[in-house]
Amino acid sequence: MRLVVVLAVLMGVSGIPDVTISPPTASADTSAHPNSIPETADESEQMEGAEEDVMATGELNPNHYPARRAAQVVQHYLNTRYGSPFRLIGVQTVHSGNAEDVTDSRRKYQLELSVNDIISNTTQTCSAELSFTKGKGQQPPEVKASCEELLKIDIKAQEEALYQKYKTSQTLMSAQYLPDSHGHIKPDMEPFWHLGILASSFIMLNESTENTLYNVAQVANITQLTTEEDHLEFDCHTLLHEMVSQEIIHWKMLFTWSPAEGVKVLQMKRLPHRHEREKSPKTN
Amino acid sequence: MLATMRELVACAVLFVAGLGKETFNGHQVLRLVPKTDGHLSLIRDLHNMIELELDIWREVRDVGSPVDIRVPGHKLKIVKRYLKTYDIQFSTMIKDLQVLLDEEQKAMESASARVPEPRNTDNFDFFRYHNLSEIYSFQDMLVAENPNLVSKIVIGQSYEDRPLNVLKFSTGGTNRPAIWIDTGIHSREWVTQASGLWFAKKIVTDFGRDPKLTAILNQMDIFLEIVTNPDGYFFTHTNSRMWRKTRKPNPGSRCVGVDPNRNWKAGFGGPGSSGDPCSQTYRGPRAESESEVNSIVKFVKSHNIKAFISIHSYSQLLMFPYGYIRSRIKDYTELNNLAQKAVTDLASLYGTSYKFGSIINAIYQASGGSIDWTYNQGIKYSYTFELRDTGQYGFLLPATQIIPTAQETWLALMTIMDHTLKNPY
C-alpha cells in the first residue's frame, strides 16, 4: 500500500483519493519553538485521511489552522462586543485549545489566547468557548469570551469628539476605498475604516464555520446618512476575504454607531458576484 | 467642491480598481434636482433601498442642490419610474459609464507615460507599488547596470502575450546548482512583487560585500521571477485590485482565469482546488494548462534547481510540502528545522512573528500547488512564504511596509539559501 502511494505521489497522479496513509516512524521532534506546526504525532488525526473537513478533536495544536480559525471567530465576536472606532481587536497568539464533538451536529472549542487592541497596542489573554453547528441548518457560531481588560484604555473622549463632529456637521461624510489599492488611508478617515470593520464583524461572525477564515479586505464605501436619532447612521459596502476559498465577498450594510450604544447593524445584504448577476439577469 | 466630470470619472476608475467589479456596462449617472423638502426625503429613501444598488456621486444637500446617482442598468427602469411618480426632475449625465471609463483609462495610460521614470535602479522608489511597465523597466536597468552579474531570460509568454521574465544572477559556470524564487504568482499579493524588486537590488548591492551572499553566488545561480503572473498584475492596476488568477478565458463560462497555484501536476484535481471556472481556486482544464505555469515547469526541468521558493501574501507563514495530502514528506525533520531557523532569523529584525509547518496543517488543503510538484521532482528545499500581514490590511498592505517586509523576508531567504549551499545533494 505504501509503495503504491509513494509511486502515485511521484507520478503526480491527479485526484488522489482519500488515502489512509500510515505515518512514517515519527522522528523525535525536539523543537519546542512556539511557532512550530509539527505534523502531529497524534496518529488518529492522520489516520482519518486527507479530507479538508475531517475535524481535529481533543487537544488542538495551537499553530494548526483549526485553532487559528476558531480564534478568528473569537476576534470577530470581541469586535462586535468591545469594538469602537478607537478600539480594534486582533488575535495575537493561540496558547492552547481543545475541540470536541458535543452531538452529531455540534462541536465545542475551548481556547486560551492572547488578543490585542491594535490601536493602543495593548495585549490581553482571554479564555473563550465556541460552539459550531454543522450540516443542514447551519447556524452562526456561539461564542463566550470575556476580555474586560481591553476596556481599561479610556477612549471616551475620542469617541465623544468623533460623535459630536459628525453629528453636528453640515455635510454628511462619505469615503471610498479604505484602504486604497496602495494600503493608504487618510488619518481622519481611519475611524470610519474601523467602523466598517466593526460592522463587518457582525457578518463575519455570522458567516464563520470551522472551514472559513474571514478578514475585511477593504471598506469600499462608507457614507453617512441623516438621522434624527442619537446615533450616527451609515450605509457601507465592504469586501470580505475568505481565506480557505480565497473568495472576495461583497456585503452591503446599514448600521448605526454612538459612544453609548456602539455599533448596531440594521440591515445587511450579500451582493452577488458579478458573474452571478449576469447569469440571471431577470432577477430583481 | 464642484467635482468636474473628469474627477468623477477618475473616481469611478479608482472605484472599479478597488471594488473588484470589472465593468459598468449600461450603468447611467443621473442628476436629480430636488425642488422641495419632500423631494429631499424621497431621494434619501431611494438611496436607502439597498436592493437598488445605487451609488451616490454627489450627496443630498438642500433644495435646489443637485444629487448625482449611479444606477446599474437593470435598475434604471425602477428608479426612473420612482422619480417620475414623485415629479423629481432628473437628467442623464452619463449614458454609459463603461464607455467613459474606457476612454479615461486610455487617457490615464498616456498621461502616466509622460511622468519621468527613474534613470537607474538607485533612484528607484522601493517604498512604492509599481505598475507592470515600471517593473519591466527596472529589470532592464538592473541588467544594464550589472552586466557581469545579471541577465534576463524570457522563459515564455503569458496568455495575453506578455513576457515572462526571469532575472538570472550568476558569476559564471554552466548549469550550476541554483535557487529559484518567484513572487506575484497571485497578482493581488502586491507586497510580493514589491519585495521581489527589493531582493533583486539587494543581491547586486550585497554581492562582493556580504560574505554569505558572495559565497552563494560563487557556486550557485539565483533565478528570480518577479512578476510571475503579469496579466493578472496588469489587471489589478486597471480593473480589479483583488484579481488573483491568470486572465485566460474559460470556454463555456463567463468567468475568466485559472488559479496558477492549483494548476501544477501534484495532486491535481484533488480537494483543495475547484473545478468551477468562477472560483478563485479554479484548477484549470488540466495540469500545466497555463503558460505561466508551464514555462516554469519547462525551466525547472532544464535547469539544476536545488531550492524552489514561492512567495505569497498574506498570513505570515513559512511552509513546506505537502498541501495536497496530509502525509509527511521524507525530509520533514530537516525542512521543519530549517523553517524554524528561518522564521527566527526573520523575527530578529522587527519582531514579526511567523508560524511554520506543512501547508496542509498550517493553512489549508491545496491541491496542484507549485512546491508540492517541485518537491516531487526532487527539489528538496521547496518552500512557500505567506508574507505580512495577518489580516488587518491583508492584500492592501501599506506601501510603508514594503521595505521592512522585504528586509525581514530576505533574512529568512538567506538562511534557506545558505543551508542549500552547505548541504549539496
Coordinates of N, CA and C in Angstrom, one line a residue, chain B residues 195-334:
Chain B
S195 N 8.5 43.1 -3.0 CA 9.6 42.6 -2.3 C 10.6 42.0 -3.3
G196 N 10.1 41.4 -4.4 CA 11.0 40.8 -5.4 C 11.9 41.8 -6.0
L197 N 11.3 43.0 -6.3 CA 12.2 44.1 -6.8 C 13.3 44.4 -5.8
W198 N 12.9 44.5 -4.5 CA 13.9 44.8 -3.5 C 15.0 43.7 -3.4
F199 N 14.6 42.5 -3.5 CA 15.5 41.4 -3.4 C 16.5 41.5 -4.6
A200 N 16.0 41.8 -5.8 CA 16.9 41.9 -6.9 C 18.0 43.0 -6.7
K201 N 17.6 44.1 -6.2 CA 18.5 45.2 -5.9 C 19.5 44.8 -4.8
K202 N 18.9 44.1 -3.8 CA 19.7 43.6 -2.6 C 20.9 42.7 -3.1
I203 N 20.5 41.8 -4.0 CA 21.5 40.9 -4.5 C 22.7 41.6 -5.1
V204 N 22.4 42.6 -6.0 CA 23.5 43.2 -6.7 C 24.3 44.1 -5.8
T205 N 23.6 44.7 -4.8 CA 24.3 45.5 -3.8 C 25.2 44.7 -2.9
D206 N 24.7 43.6 -2.4 CA 25.5 42.8 -1.5 C 26.5 41.9 -2.1
F207 N 26.4 41.6 -3.4 CA 27.4 40.8 -4.0 C 28.8 41.5 -3.9
G208 N 29.7 40.8 -3.4 CA 31.1 41.3 -3.2 C 31.2 42.1 -1.9
R209 N 30.1 42.3 -1.2 CA 30.2 43.0 0.1 C 29.8 42.0 1.3
D210 N 28.7 41.3 1.0 CA 28.3 40.4 2.1 C 28.9 39.0 1.8
P211 N 29.7 38.5 2.8 CA 30.4 37.2 2.6 C 29.4 36.1 2.3
K212 N 28.3 36.0 3.0 CA 27.4 34.9 2.9 C 26.8 34.8 1.4
L213 N 26.3 36.0 1.0 CA 25.7 36.0 -0.3 C 26.8 35.8 -1.4
T214 N 27.9 36.3 -1.2 CA 29.0 36.2 -2.2 C 29.4 34.7 -2.3
A215 N 29.4 34.0 -1.2 CA 29.8 32.6 -1.2 C 28.7 31.8 -2.0
I216 N 27.5 32.2 -1.8 CA 26.4 31.5 -2.5 C 26.6 31.7 -4.0
L217 N 26.8 33.0 -4.4 CA 26.8 33.3 -5.8 C 28.1 32.8 -6.5
N218 N 29.1 32.5 -5.7 CA 30.4 32.0 -6.3 C 30.2 30.5 -6.7
Q219 N 29.2 29.9 -6.2 CA 29.0 28.5 -6.5 C 27.6 28.2 -7.1
M220 N 26.6 29.0 -6.9 CA 25.3 28.8 -7.3 C 24.7 30.0 -8.1
D221 N 23.7 29.7 -8.8 CA 22.9 30.8 -9.5 C 21.7 31.1 -8.7
I222 N 21.2 32.3 -8.9 CA 19.9 32.6 -8.3 C 19.0 33.1 -9.5
F223 N 17.8 32.5 -9.6 CA 16.8 32.8 -10.6 C 15.6 33.5 -9.9
L224 N 15.2 34.7 -10.3 CA 14.2 35.4 -9.7 C 13.1 35.8 -10.7
E225 N 11.9 35.3 -10.5 CA 10.8 35.8 -11.4 C 9.9 36.7 -10.6
I226 N 10.0 38.0 -10.9 CA 9.3 39.0 -10.0 C 7.8 39.1 -10.3
V227 N 7.5 39.1 -11.6 CA 6.0 39.1 -11.9 C 5.7 37.8 -12.6
T228 N 5.3 36.9 -11.8 CA 5.0 35.5 -12.3 C 3.7 35.5 -13.0
N229 N 2.8 36.4 -12.8 CA 1.5 36.5 -13.4 C 1.3 37.9 -13.9
P230 N 1.9 38.3 -15.0 CA 1.8 39.7 -15.5 C 0.4 40.1 -15.9
D231 N -0.3 39.2 -16.5 CA -1.7 39.6 -17.0 C -2.5 39.9 -15.8
G232 N -2.4 39.1 -14.8 CA -3.2 39.4 -13.5 C -2.7 40.7 -12.9
Y233 N -1.4 40.9 -12.9 CA -0.9 42.1 -12.3 C -1.4 43.4 -13.0
F234 N -1.3 43.3 -14.3 CA -1.9 44.4 -15.1 C -3.3 44.7 -14.7
F235 N -4.1 43.6 -14.6 CA -5.5 43.7 -14.3 C -5.8 44.3 -12.9
T236 N -4.9 44.0 -12.0 CA -5.1 44.6 -10.6 C -4.9 46.1 -10.7
H237 N -4.1 46.6 -11.7 CA -3.9 48.0 -11.8 C -5.0 48.7 -12.5
T238 N -5.6 48.0 -13.5 CA -6.6 48.7 -14.4 C -8.0 48.4 -14.0
N239 N -8.3 47.3 -13.5 CA -9.7 46.9 -13.3 C -10.1 46.4 -11.9
S240 N -9.4 45.5 -11.4 CA -9.8 44.8 -10.2 C -8.6 44.5 -9.3
R241 N -8.5 45.3 -8.3 CA -7.4 45.2 -7.3 C -7.3 43.8 -6.7
M242 N -8.4 43.2 -6.6 CA -8.5 41.9 -5.9 C -8.4 40.7 -6.8
W243 N -7.9 40.9 -8.1 CA -7.7 39.8 -9.0 C -6.6 38.9 -8.6
R244 N -6.8 37.6 -8.7 CA -5.8 36.6 -8.2 C -5.3 35.7 -9.3
K245 N -6.1 35.3 -10.2 CA -5.8 34.3 -11.2 C -5.1 34.8 -12.4
T246 N -4.9 33.9 -13.4 CA -4.5 34.3 -14.7 C -5.7 35.0 -15.4
R247 N -5.5 35.4 -16.6 CA -6.5 36.1 -17.4 C -7.0 35.3 -18.6
K248 N -6.8 34.0 -18.5 CA -7.2 33.2 -19.7 C -8.7 33.0 -19.6
P249 N -9.5 33.2 -20.7 CA -10.9 32.9 -20.6 C -11.2 31.4 -20.5
N250 N -12.3 31.1 -20.0 CA -12.7 29.7 -19.9 C -13.8 29.4 -20.8
P251 N -13.6 28.5 -21.8 CA -14.7 28.3 -22.8 C -16.0 27.8 -22.1
G252 N -17.1 28.4 -22.5 CA -18.3 28.0 -22.0 C -18.7 28.6 -20.6
S253 N -17.8 29.5 -20.2 CA -18.1 30.2 -18.9 C -17.9 31.7 -19.1
R254 N -18.6 32.4 -18.3 CA -18.4 33.9 -18.3 C -17.2 34.3 -17.5
C255 N -16.7 33.3 -16.7 CA -15.6 33.6 -15.8 C -14.3 33.4 -16.4
V256 N -13.4 34.3 -16.0 CA -12.0 34.3 -16.6 C -11.0 33.7 -15.6
G257 N -10.0 33.1 -16.0 CA -8.8 32.9 -15.2 C -8.8 31.5 -14.5
V258 N -7.5 31.1 -14.3 CA -7.2 29.9 -13.6 C -6.3 30.2 -12.4
D259 N -6.5 29.6 -11.3 CA -5.6 29.8 -10.2 C -4.2 29.1 -10.5
P260 N -3.2 29.9 -10.7 CA -1.9 29.3 -11.2 C -1.3 28.4 -10.1
N261 N -1.7 28.6 -8.8 CA -1.2 27.7 -7.8 C -2.1 26.5 -7.5
R262 N -2.9 26.2 -8.4 CA -3.7 24.9 -8.3 C -3.5 24.2 -9.6
N263 N -2.6 24.7 -10.5 CA -2.5 24.2 -11.8 C -1.3 23.2 -12.1
W264 N -0.6 22.9 -11.0 CA 0.6 22.1 -11.1 C 0.3 20.6 -11.0
K265 N 1.2 19.8 -11.5 CA 0.9 18.4 -11.5 C 1.3 17.7 -10.2
A266 N 0.6 18.0 -9.2 CA 0.8 17.4 -7.9 C -0.5 17.3 -7.2
G267 N -1.1 16.1 -7.2 CA -2.4 16.0 -6.6 C -3.4 16.8 -7.4
F268 N -3.1 17.1 -8.7 CA -4.0 17.9 -9.5 C -5.4 17.4 -9.5
G269 N -6.4 18.3 -9.3 CA -7.8 17.9 -9.3 C -8.3 17.4 -7.9
G270 N -7.5 17.4 -6.9 CA -7.9 16.9 -5.6 C -8.7 18.0 -4.9
P271 N -9.2 17.6 -3.7 CA -9.8 18.6 -2.8 C -8.8 19.7 -2.5
G272 N -9.3 20.9 -2.3 CA -8.3 22.0 -2.1 C -8.1 22.7 -3.4
S273 N -8.9 22.4 -4.4 CA -8.9 23.2 -5.6 C -10.3 23.0 -6.2
S274 N -10.7 23.9 -7.1 CA -12.1 23.8 -7.6 C -12.2 23.5 -9.0
G275 N -13.2 22.9 -9.5 CA -13.5 22.6 -10.9 C -14.4 23.7 -11.5
D276 N -14.7 24.7 -10.7 CA -15.6 25.8 -11.2 C -14.8 27.0 -11.7
P277 N -14.9 27.3 -13.0 CA -14.1 28.4 -13.6 C -14.3 29.7 -12.9
C278 N -15.5 29.8 -12.2 CA -15.7 31.1 -11.5 C -15.1 31.2 -10.1
S279 N -14.5 30.1 -9.7 CA -13.9 30.0 -8.4 C -12.5 30.6 -8.4
Q280 N -12.1 31.2 -7.2 CA -10.8 31.7 -7.1 C -9.7 30.7 -7.1
T281 N -10.1 29.4 -6.8 CA -9.1 28.3 -6.8 C -9.4 27.3 -7.9
Y282 N -9.9 27.9 -9.0 CA -10.2 27.0 -10.2 C -8.8 26.4 -10.7
R283 N -8.8 25.1 -10.8 CA -7.5 24.5 -11.2 C -7.2 24.5 -12.6
G284 N -8.1 24.8 -13.5 CA -7.9 24.8 -14.9 C -8.3 23.5 -15.5
P285 N -8.4 23.5 -16.9 CA -8.9 22.3 -17.6 C -8.0 21.1 -17.4
R286 N -6.7 21.3 -17.2 CA -5.8 20.2 -17.0 C -4.5 20.8 -16.3
A287 N -3.7 19.9 -15.8 CA -2.5 20.4 -15.1 C -1.6 21.0 -16.1
E288 N -0.9 22.1 -15.7 CA 0.0 22.9 -16.5 C -0.6 23.5 -17.8
S289 N -2.0 23.7 -17.7 CA -2.6 24.3 -18.8 C -2.2 25.8 -19.0
E290 N -1.8 26.4 -17.9 CA -1.5 27.8 -18.0 C 0.0 28.0 -18.4
S291 N 0.2 28.9 -19.4 CA 1.5 29.2 -19.9 C 2.4 29.7 -18.7
E292 N 1.8 30.4 -17.8 CA 2.6 31.0 -16.7 C 3.2 29.9 -15.8
V293 N 2.5 28.8 -15.8 CA 2.9 27.6 -15.0 C 3.8 26.7 -15.9
N294 N 3.4 26.5 -17.1 CA 4.1 25.6 -18.0 C 5.5 26.1 -18.2
S295 N 5.7 27.4 -18.4 CA 7.1 27.9 -18.6 C 8.0 27.6 -17.5
I296 N 7.5 27.7 -16.2 CA 8.3 27.4 -15.1 C 8.7 25.9 -15.0
V297 N 7.7 25.1 -15.4 CA 7.9 23.7 -15.4 C 9.0 23.3 -16.3
K298 N 8.9 23.9 -17.5 CA 10.0 23.6 -18.6 C 11.3 24.1 -18.0
F299 N 11.3 25.3 -17.4 CA 12.6 25.9 -16.9 C 13.2 25.0 -15.9
V300 N 12.4 24.6 -14.9 CA 12.9 23.8 -13.8 C 13.4 22.5 -14.3
K301 N 12.8 21.8 -15.3 CA 13.2 20.6 -15.8 C 14.5 20.7 -16.6
S302 N 14.8 21.9 -17.1 CA 16.0 22.0 -17.9 C 17.1 22.7 -17.1
H303 N 17.0 22.9 -15.8 CA 18.0 23.6 -15.0 C 18.3 22.7 -13.8
N304 N 19.2 23.2 -13.0 CA 19.7 22.4 -11.9 C 19.2 23.0 -10.6
I305 N 17.9 23.1 -10.4 CA 17.4 23.8 -9.2 C 17.5 23.0 -7.9
K306 N 18.0 23.6 -6.9 CA 18.2 22.9 -5.7 C 17.3 23.4 -4.6
A307 N 16.8 24.6 -4.7 CA 15.9 25.2 -3.8 C 14.8 26.0 -4.6
F308 N 13.6 25.8 -4.3 CA 12.5 26.5 -5.0 C 11.6 27.2 -4.0
I309 N 11.5 28.5 -4.1 CA 10.8 29.3 -3.1 C 9.7 30.1 -3.7
S310 N 8.5 29.9 -3.4 CA 7.4 30.6 -4.0 C 6.8 31.5 -3.0
I311 N 6.6 32.8 -3.3 CA 6.3 33.8 -2.3 C 4.9 34.4 -2.5
H312 N 4.1 34.4 -1.5 CA 2.7 34.8 -1.5 C 2.5 35.8 -0.3
S313 N 1.3 36.4 -0.3 CA 0.8 37.1 0.9 C -0.7 36.8 1.0
Y314 N -1.4 36.9 2.1 CA -0.8 37.3 3.4 C -1.0 36.2 4.4
S315 N -0.5 36.2 5.6 CA -0.7 35.3 6.7 C 0.5 35.1 7.6
Q316 N 1.7 35.5 7.1 CA 2.9 35.3 7.9 C 3.1 33.9 8.3
L317 N 3.4 33.1 7.2 CA 3.6 31.7 7.4 C 4.8 31.3 6.5
L318 N 5.6 30.3 7.0 CA 6.6 29.7 6.1 C 6.3 28.2 6.1
M319 N 6.0 27.7 4.9 CA 5.5 26.4 4.8 C 6.3 25.5 3.8
F320 N 6.2 24.2 4.0 CA 6.9 23.3 3.1 C 5.8 22.2 2.7
P321 N 6.1 21.3 1.8 CA 5.1 20.4 1.3 C 4.7 19.4 2.4
Y322 N 3.5 18.8 2.3 CA 2.6 18.9 1.2 C 1.4 19.8 1.5
G323 N 0.7 20.2 0.4 CA -0.5 20.8 0.6 C -1.7 19.9 0.2
Y324 N -1.3 18.9 -0.7 CA -2.5 18.1 -1.2 C -2.8 16.9 -0.4
I325 N -1.8 16.4 0.4 CA -2.1 15.3 1.3 C -1.5 15.5 2.6
R326 N -2.0 14.8 3.6 CA -1.6 15.0 5.0 C -0.3 14.3 5.3
S327 N 0.1 13.4 4.5 CA 1.3 12.6 4.9 C 2.6 13.4 5.0
R328 N 3.5 13.0 5.8 CA 4.7 13.8 6.0 C 5.7 13.5 4.8
I329 N 6.4 14.5 4.4 CA 7.4 14.3 3.4 C 8.6 13.6 4.1
K330 N 9.4 12.9 3.2 CA 10.6 12.2 3.7 C 11.5 13.1 4.5
D331 N 11.7 14.3 4.0 CA 12.6 15.2 4.6 C 12.0 16.2 5.7
Y332 N 10.9 15.7 6.3 CA 10.2 16.5 7.2 C 11.1 17.2 8.2
T333 N 11.8 16.4 8.9 CA 12.6 16.9 10.1 C 13.5 18.0 9.6
E334 N 14.3 17.8 8.5 CA 15.2 18.8 8.1 C 14.5 20.1 7.7

